[in-house]
Amino acid sequence: MSNKYTSNLHIEKAKTSKIKDVDFDNLNFGRTFTDHMFICDYVNGEWQQPKIIPYQAMSMDPSARVFHYGQAVFEGMKAYKDYDGGVFLFRPKENFNRINKSCARLAMPEFPENYFFEGLTTLLNLDKEWIQPGVGNSLYIRPFAIAIDSAIAAAPSDSYRFMIICSPAKAYYKGTVKVLIAEEFSRSANGGVGFAKAAGNYAAQFYPTSLAQKKGYQQVIWTDADTHTFLEEAGTMNVFFRINDTLITAPISDRILDGVTRKSLIQLAKDNNINCEVRPIKVTEIVEASKNGTLKEIFGAGTAAVISPIEGFEYKDTYYELPEIGDHSYSSILKNKMLSIQHNLADDKNGWRYEIK
Ligand SMILES: Cc1ncc(COP(=O)(O)O)c(C=O)c1O
């Protein structure tokens, strides 16, 4: 992208802060938002002046294309604070690159890098009181882009809006998770948009996930759409399996999101001499390993929960329980390592932390 997008961020500060009304010990994920938001429109083939304004509702024409054709993409990232007041992001360039990959797949214009980083840095500096220090606390950051043309015609929009909103967060999942392995429904298909963080990918999961929830499972592990025999990923997490002392995770494809947590865990496993294989995994391999006692762990990996240990899974009407291995589990070792890096409590030899100055 050319560098015609030079800095001209406009800032309108909120007159009062809502922070005093927030109970940080009882946060409901994604329901409380900070005082400011970032907004930038794309009109006539150009990104317009980026702005930070007080967090507020916005009005849009009912014919806005996002409502009809789902031209919408998003990201999920987090800011962390250490006890000295330092604020850090984790590999934010990965999220920036990924939202532009998602934009390209949805026929949306890519967003300029300096607008993104200047906007995000300024927003975090304005709202840094909202980030509670220490492990378990974070500020969830939601960049997103939508088609805003007022026209119900099934074609890409001419105008778009890129925004960033922020929500203080505690750990996302409480406790362990039981999952259902998909045998009928699919999340994504070859040549589709599974690798993108397209809003519609998530809408499409809600119904099958609600059926799984009625059966007592919090999440679905999706399998390949063709044969339903290969394990892919969960709702908002990539998935790792531990057989004996080897971790296994599915390779990235056009059906699977290239998770930042996943790729960081693969590296951390390597850094800590844990064998990690990236290869296709058959459901039958996991079932067999569970039956013969070699399946030690399954866990989800994603920004929201970092690592979410899985207690057991259902496949073809049979429930398979994972053994309890506590503090020695790879999930807890790797989670602690990740959190320590994210919260500036450990060396960051891979250069993943990004300090907000
Ligand atoms: C479908 C899907 N898979 C995996 C992930 C994990 O990705 P990350 O680690 O970048 O949060 C997410 C969350 O963004 C997701 O939505």
PDB file of N, CA, C and O in Angstrom, residues 173-209:
ATOM      1  N   TYR A 173     -13.250 -18.219  29.392  1.00  0.00           N
ATOM      2  CA  TYR A 173     -13.973 -19.425  29.796  1.00  0.00           C
ATOM      3  C   TYR A 173     -13.699 -19.715  31.255  1.00  0.00           C
ATOM      4  O   TYR A 173     -12.587 -19.584  31.705  1.00  0.00           O
ATOM      5  N   LYS A 174     -14.733 -20.101  31.960  1.00  0.00           N
ATOM      6  CA  LYS A 174     -14.525 -20.480  33.349  1.00  0.00           C
ATOM      7  C   LYS A 174     -14.443 -22.014  33.381  1.00  0.00           C
ATOM      8  O   LYS A 174     -15.362 -22.702  32.958  1.00  0.00           O
ATOM      9  N   GLY A 175     -13.330 -22.513  33.852  1.00  0.00           N
ATOM     10  CA  GLY A 175     -13.192 -23.959  33.994  1.00  0.00           C
ATOM     11  C   GLY A 175     -12.954 -24.672  32.670  1.00  0.00           C
ATOM     12  O   GLY A 175     -12.595 -24.050  31.679  1.00  0.00           O
ATOM     13  N   THR A 176     -13.167 -25.972  32.706  1.00  0.00           N
ATOM     14  CA  THR A 176     -12.887 -26.774  31.510  1.00  0.00           C
ATOM     15  C   THR A 176     -14.104 -26.824  30.584  1.00  0.00           C
ATOM     16  O   THR A 176     -15.203 -26.439  30.946  1.00  0.00           O
ATOM     17  N   VAL A 177     -13.848 -27.343  29.406  1.00  0.00           N
ATOM     18  CA  VAL A 177     -14.849 -27.299  28.349  1.00  0.00           C
ATOM     19  C   VAL A 177     -15.054 -28.705  27.796  1.00  0.00           C
ATOM     20  O   VAL A 177     -14.097 -29.446  27.607  1.00  0.00           O
ATOM     21  N   LYS A 178     -16.320 -29.040  27.542  1.00  0.00           N
ATOM     22  CA  LYS A 178     -16.618 -30.307  26.852  1.00  0.00           C
ATOM     23  C   LYS A 178     -16.984 -29.974  25.421  1.00  0.00           C
ATOM     24  O   LYS A 178     -17.707 -28.998  25.180  1.00  0.00           O
ATOM     25  N   VAL A 179     -16.530 -30.783  24.491  1.00  0.00           N
ATOM     26  CA  VAL A 179     -16.778 -30.452  23.086  1.00  0.00           C
ATOM     27  C   VAL A 179     -17.426 -31.612  22.334  1.00  0.00           C
ATOM     28  O   VAL A 179     -17.272 -32.777  22.701  1.00  0.00           O
ATOM     29  N   LEU A 180     -18.115 -31.226  21.287  1.00  0.00           N
ATOM     30  CA  LEU A 180     -18.744 -32.194  20.402  1.00  0.00           C
ATOM     31  C   LEU A 180     -17.990 -32.163  19.076  1.00  0.00           C
ATOM     32  O   LEU A 180     -17.718 -31.086  18.541  1.00  0.00           O
ATOM     33  N   ILE A 181     -17.655 -33.317  18.555  1.00  0.00           N
ATOM     34  CA  ILE A 181     -16.952 -33.343  17.263  1.00  0.00           C
ATOM     35  C   ILE A 181     -17.992 -33.388  16.142  1.00  0.00           C
ATOM     36  O   ILE A 181     -18.891 -34.237  16.140  1.00  0.00           O
ATOM     37  N   ALA A 182     -17.864 -32.424  15.212  1.00  0.00           N
ATOM     38  CA  ALA A 182     -18.894 -32.252  14.176  1.00  0.00           C
ATOM     39  C   ALA A 182     -18.931 -33.447  13.226  1.00  0.00           C
ATOM     40  O   ALA A 182     -17.905 -33.896  12.718  1.00  0.00           O
ATOM     41  N   GLU A 183     -20.143 -33.946  13.003  1.00  0.00           N
ATOM     42  CA  GLU A 183     -20.296 -35.063  12.062  1.00  0.00           C
ATOM     43  C   GLU A 183     -21.180 -34.681  10.890  1.00  0.00           C
ATOM     44  O   GLU A 183     -21.225 -35.369   9.881  1.00  0.00           O
ATOM     45  N   GLU A 184     -21.946 -33.576  11.066  1.00  0.00           N
ATOM     46  CA  GLU A 184     -22.919 -33.219  10.037  1.00  0.00           C
ATOM     47  C   GLU A 184     -22.674 -31.810   9.518  1.00  0.00           C
ATOM     48  O   GLU A 184     -22.522 -31.579   8.328  1.00  0.00           O
ATOM     49  N   PHE A 185     -22.626 -30.854  10.433  1.00  0.00           N
ATOM     50  CA  PHE A 185     -22.462 -29.455  10.029  1.00  0.00           C
ATOM     51  C   PHE A 185     -20.993 -29.148   9.754  1.00  0.00           C
ATOM     52  O   PHE A 185     -20.099 -29.799  10.294  1.00  0.00           O
ATOM     53  N   SER A 186     -20.770 -28.108   8.916  1.00  0.00           N
ATOM     54  CA  SER A 186     -19.402 -27.672   8.627  1.00  0.00           C
ATOM     55  C   SER A 186     -19.271 -26.190   8.906  1.00  0.00           C
ATOM     56  O   SER A 186     -20.226 -25.431   8.759  1.00  0.00           O
ATOM     57  N   ARG A 187     -18.076 -25.800   9.265  1.00  0.00           N
ATOM     58  CA  ARG A 187     -17.802 -24.390   9.501  1.00  0.00           C
ATOM     59  C   ARG A 187     -17.332 -23.697   8.224  1.00  0.00           C
ATOM     60  O   ARG A 187     -17.601 -22.525   8.010  1.00  0.00           O
ATOM     61  N   SER A 188     -16.602 -24.415   7.397  1.00  0.00           N
ATOM     62  CA  SER A 188     -15.998 -23.775   6.231  1.00  0.00           C
ATOM     63  C   SER A 188     -15.726 -24.819   5.166  1.00  0.00           C
ATOM     64  O   SER A 188     -15.772 -26.016   5.437  1.00  0.00           O
ATOM     65  N   ALA A 189     -15.438 -24.343   3.977  1.00  0.00           N
ATOM     66  CA  ALA A 189     -15.223 -25.265   2.856  1.00  0.00           C
ATOM     67  C   ALA A 189     -13.984 -24.865   2.081  1.00  0.00           C
ATOM     68  O   ALA A 189     -13.515 -23.720   2.183  1.00  0.00           O
ATOM     69  N   ASN A 190     -13.473 -25.787   1.296  1.00  0.00           N
ATOM     70  CA  ASN A 190     -12.336 -25.464   0.426  1.00  0.00           C
ATOM     71  C   ASN A 190     -12.695 -24.298  -0.476  1.00  0.00           C
ATOM     72  O   ASN A 190     -13.792 -24.271  -1.039  1.00  0.00           O
ATOM     73  N   GLY A 191     -11.774 -23.370  -0.588  1.00  0.00           N
ATOM     74  CA  GLY A 191     -12.023 -22.218  -1.459  1.00  0.00           C
ATOM     75  C   GLY A 191     -12.949 -21.183  -0.843  1.00  0.00           C
ATOM     76  O   GLY A 191     -13.281 -20.184  -1.482  1.00  0.00           O
ATOM     77  N   GLY A 192     -13.364 -21.410   0.403  1.00  0.00           N
ATOM     78  CA  GLY A 192     -14.302 -20.496   1.057  1.00  0.00           C
ATOM     79  C   GLY A 192     -13.596 -19.426   1.869  1.00  0.00           C
ATOM     80  O   GLY A 192     -12.495 -18.982   1.504  1.00  0.00           O
ATOM     81  N   VAL A 193     -14.222 -19.025   2.980  1.00  0.00           N
ATOM     82  CA  VAL A 193     -13.709 -17.898   3.759  1.00  0.00           C
ATOM     83  C   VAL A 193     -13.287 -18.305   5.178  1.00  0.00           C
ATOM     84  O   VAL A 193     -13.118 -17.457   6.037  1.00  0.00           O
ATOM     85  N   GLY A 194     -13.089 -19.614   5.378  1.00  0.00           N
ATOM     86  CA  GLY A 194     -12.769 -20.095   6.722  1.00  0.00           C
ATOM     87  C   GLY A 194     -11.518 -19.470   7.312  1.00  0.00           C
ATOM     88  O   GLY A 194     -11.418 -19.267   8.516  1.00  0.00           O
ATOM     89  N   PHE A 195     -10.546 -19.145   6.461  1.00  0.00           N
ATOM     90  CA  PHE A 195      -9.284 -18.567   6.948  1.00  0.00           C
ATOM     91  C   PHE A 195      -9.442 -17.093   7.327  1.00  0.00           C
ATOM     92  O   PHE A 195      -8.549 -16.511   7.944  1.00  0.00           O
ATOM     93  N   ALA A 196     -10.544 -16.497   6.910  1.00  0.00           N
ATOM     94  CA  ALA A 196     -10.759 -15.065   7.189  1.00  0.00           C
ATOM     95  C   ALA A 196     -11.588 -14.918   8.458  1.00  0.00           C
ATOM     96  O   ALA A 196     -12.357 -15.808   8.805  1.00  0.00           O
ATOM     97  N   LYS A 197     -11.410 -13.783   9.135  1.00  0.00           N
ATOM     98  CA  LYS A 197     -12.302 -13.515  10.261  1.00  0.00           C
ATOM     99  C   LYS A 197     -13.498 -12.743   9.717  1.00  0.00           C
ATOM    100  O   LYS A 197     -13.667 -11.552   9.957  1.00  0.00           O
ATOM    101  N   ALA A 198     -14.278 -13.455   8.929  1.00  0.00           N
ATOM    102  CA  ALA A 198     -15.478 -12.875   8.319  1.00  0.00           C
ATOM    103  C   ALA A 198     -16.629 -13.088   9.292  1.00  0.00           C
ATOM    104  O   ALA A 198     -16.790 -14.188   9.827  1.00  0.00           O
ATOM    105  N   ALA A 199     -17.428 -12.041   9.505  1.00  0.00           N
ATOM    106  CA  ALA A 199     -18.506 -12.117  10.490  1.00  0.00           C
ATOM    107  C   ALA A 199     -19.406 -13.330  10.237  1.00  0.00           C
ATOM    108  O   ALA A 199     -19.801 -14.028  11.170  1.00  0.00           O
ATOM    109  N   GLY A 200     -19.701 -13.596   8.971  1.00  0.00           N
ATOM    110  CA  GLY A 200     -20.619 -14.679   8.621  1.00  0.00           C
ATOM    111  C   GLY A 200     -20.138 -16.052   9.054  1.00  0.00           C
ATOM    112  O   GLY A 200     -20.958 -16.948   9.293  1.00  0.00           O
ATOM    113  N   ASN A 201     -18.832 -16.250   9.185  1.00  0.00           N
ATOM    114  CA  ASN A 201     -18.324 -17.539   9.665  1.00  0.00           C
ATOM    115  C   ASN A 201     -18.870 -17.850  11.048  1.00  0.00           C
ATOM    116  O   ASN A 201     -19.091 -19.002  11.407  1.00  0.00           O
ATOM    117  N   TYR A 202     -19.024 -16.798  11.839  1.00  0.00           N
ATOM    118  CA  TYR A 202     -19.433 -16.977  13.233  1.00  0.00           C
ATOM    119  C   TYR A 202     -20.939 -17.176  13.294  1.00  0.00           C
ATOM    120  O   TYR A 202     -21.435 -18.057  14.016  1.00  0.00           O
ATOM    121  N   ALA A 203     -21.686 -16.386  12.510  1.00  0.00           N
ATOM    122  CA  ALA A 203     -23.146 -16.554  12.459  1.00  0.00           C
ATOM    123  C   ALA A 203     -23.477 -17.990  12.057  1.00  0.00           C
ATOM    124  O   ALA A 203     -24.392 -18.609  12.613  1.00  0.00           O
ATOM    125  N   ALA A 204     -22.709 -18.537  11.108  1.00  0.00           N
ATOM    126  CA  ALA A 204     -22.998 -19.884  10.609  1.00  0.00           C
ATOM    127  C   ALA A 204     -22.748 -20.961  11.662  1.00  0.00           C
ATOM    128  O   ALA A 204     -23.284 -22.065  11.568  1.00  0.00           O
ATOM    129  N   GLN A 205     -21.950 -20.638  12.659  1.00  0.00           N
ATOM    130  CA  GLN A 205     -21.650 -21.636  13.700  1.00  0.00           C
ATOM    131  C   GLN A 205     -22.687 -21.633  14.819  1.00  0.00           C
ATOM    132  O   GLN A 205     -22.749 -22.572  15.602  1.00  0.00           O
ATOM    133  N   PHE A 206     -23.436 -20.534  14.931  1.00  0.00           N
ATOM    134  CA  PHE A 206     -24.280 -20.393  16.126  1.00  0.00           C
ATOM    135  C   PHE A 206     -25.313 -21.520  16.255  1.00  0.00           C
ATOM    136  O   PHE A 206     -25.509 -22.068  17.337  1.00  0.00           O
ATOM    137  N   TYR A 207     -25.969 -21.851  15.131  1.00  0.00           N
ATOM    138  CA  TYR A 207     -27.022 -22.867  15.227  1.00  0.00           C
ATOM    139  C   TYR A 207     -26.463 -24.250  15.614  1.00  0.00           C
ATOM    140  O   TYR A 207     -26.901 -24.832  16.619  1.00  0.00           O
ATOM    141  N   PRO A 208     -25.476 -24.776  14.855  1.00  0.00           N
ATOM    142  CA  PRO A 208     -24.942 -26.080  15.287  1.00  0.00           C
ATOM    143  C   PRO A 208     -24.351 -26.046  16.695  1.00  0.00           C
ATOM    144  O   PRO A 208     -24.466 -27.025  17.445  1.00  0.00           O
ATOM    145  N   THR A 209     -23.760 -24.916  17.078  1.00  0.00           N
ATOM    146  CA  THR A 209     -23.191 -24.827  18.432  1.00  0.00           C
ATOM    147  C   THR A 209     -24.317 -24.833  19.470  1.00  0.00           C
ATOM    148  O   THR A 209     -24.185 -25.438  20.537  1.00  0.00           O
TER     149      THR A 209
END
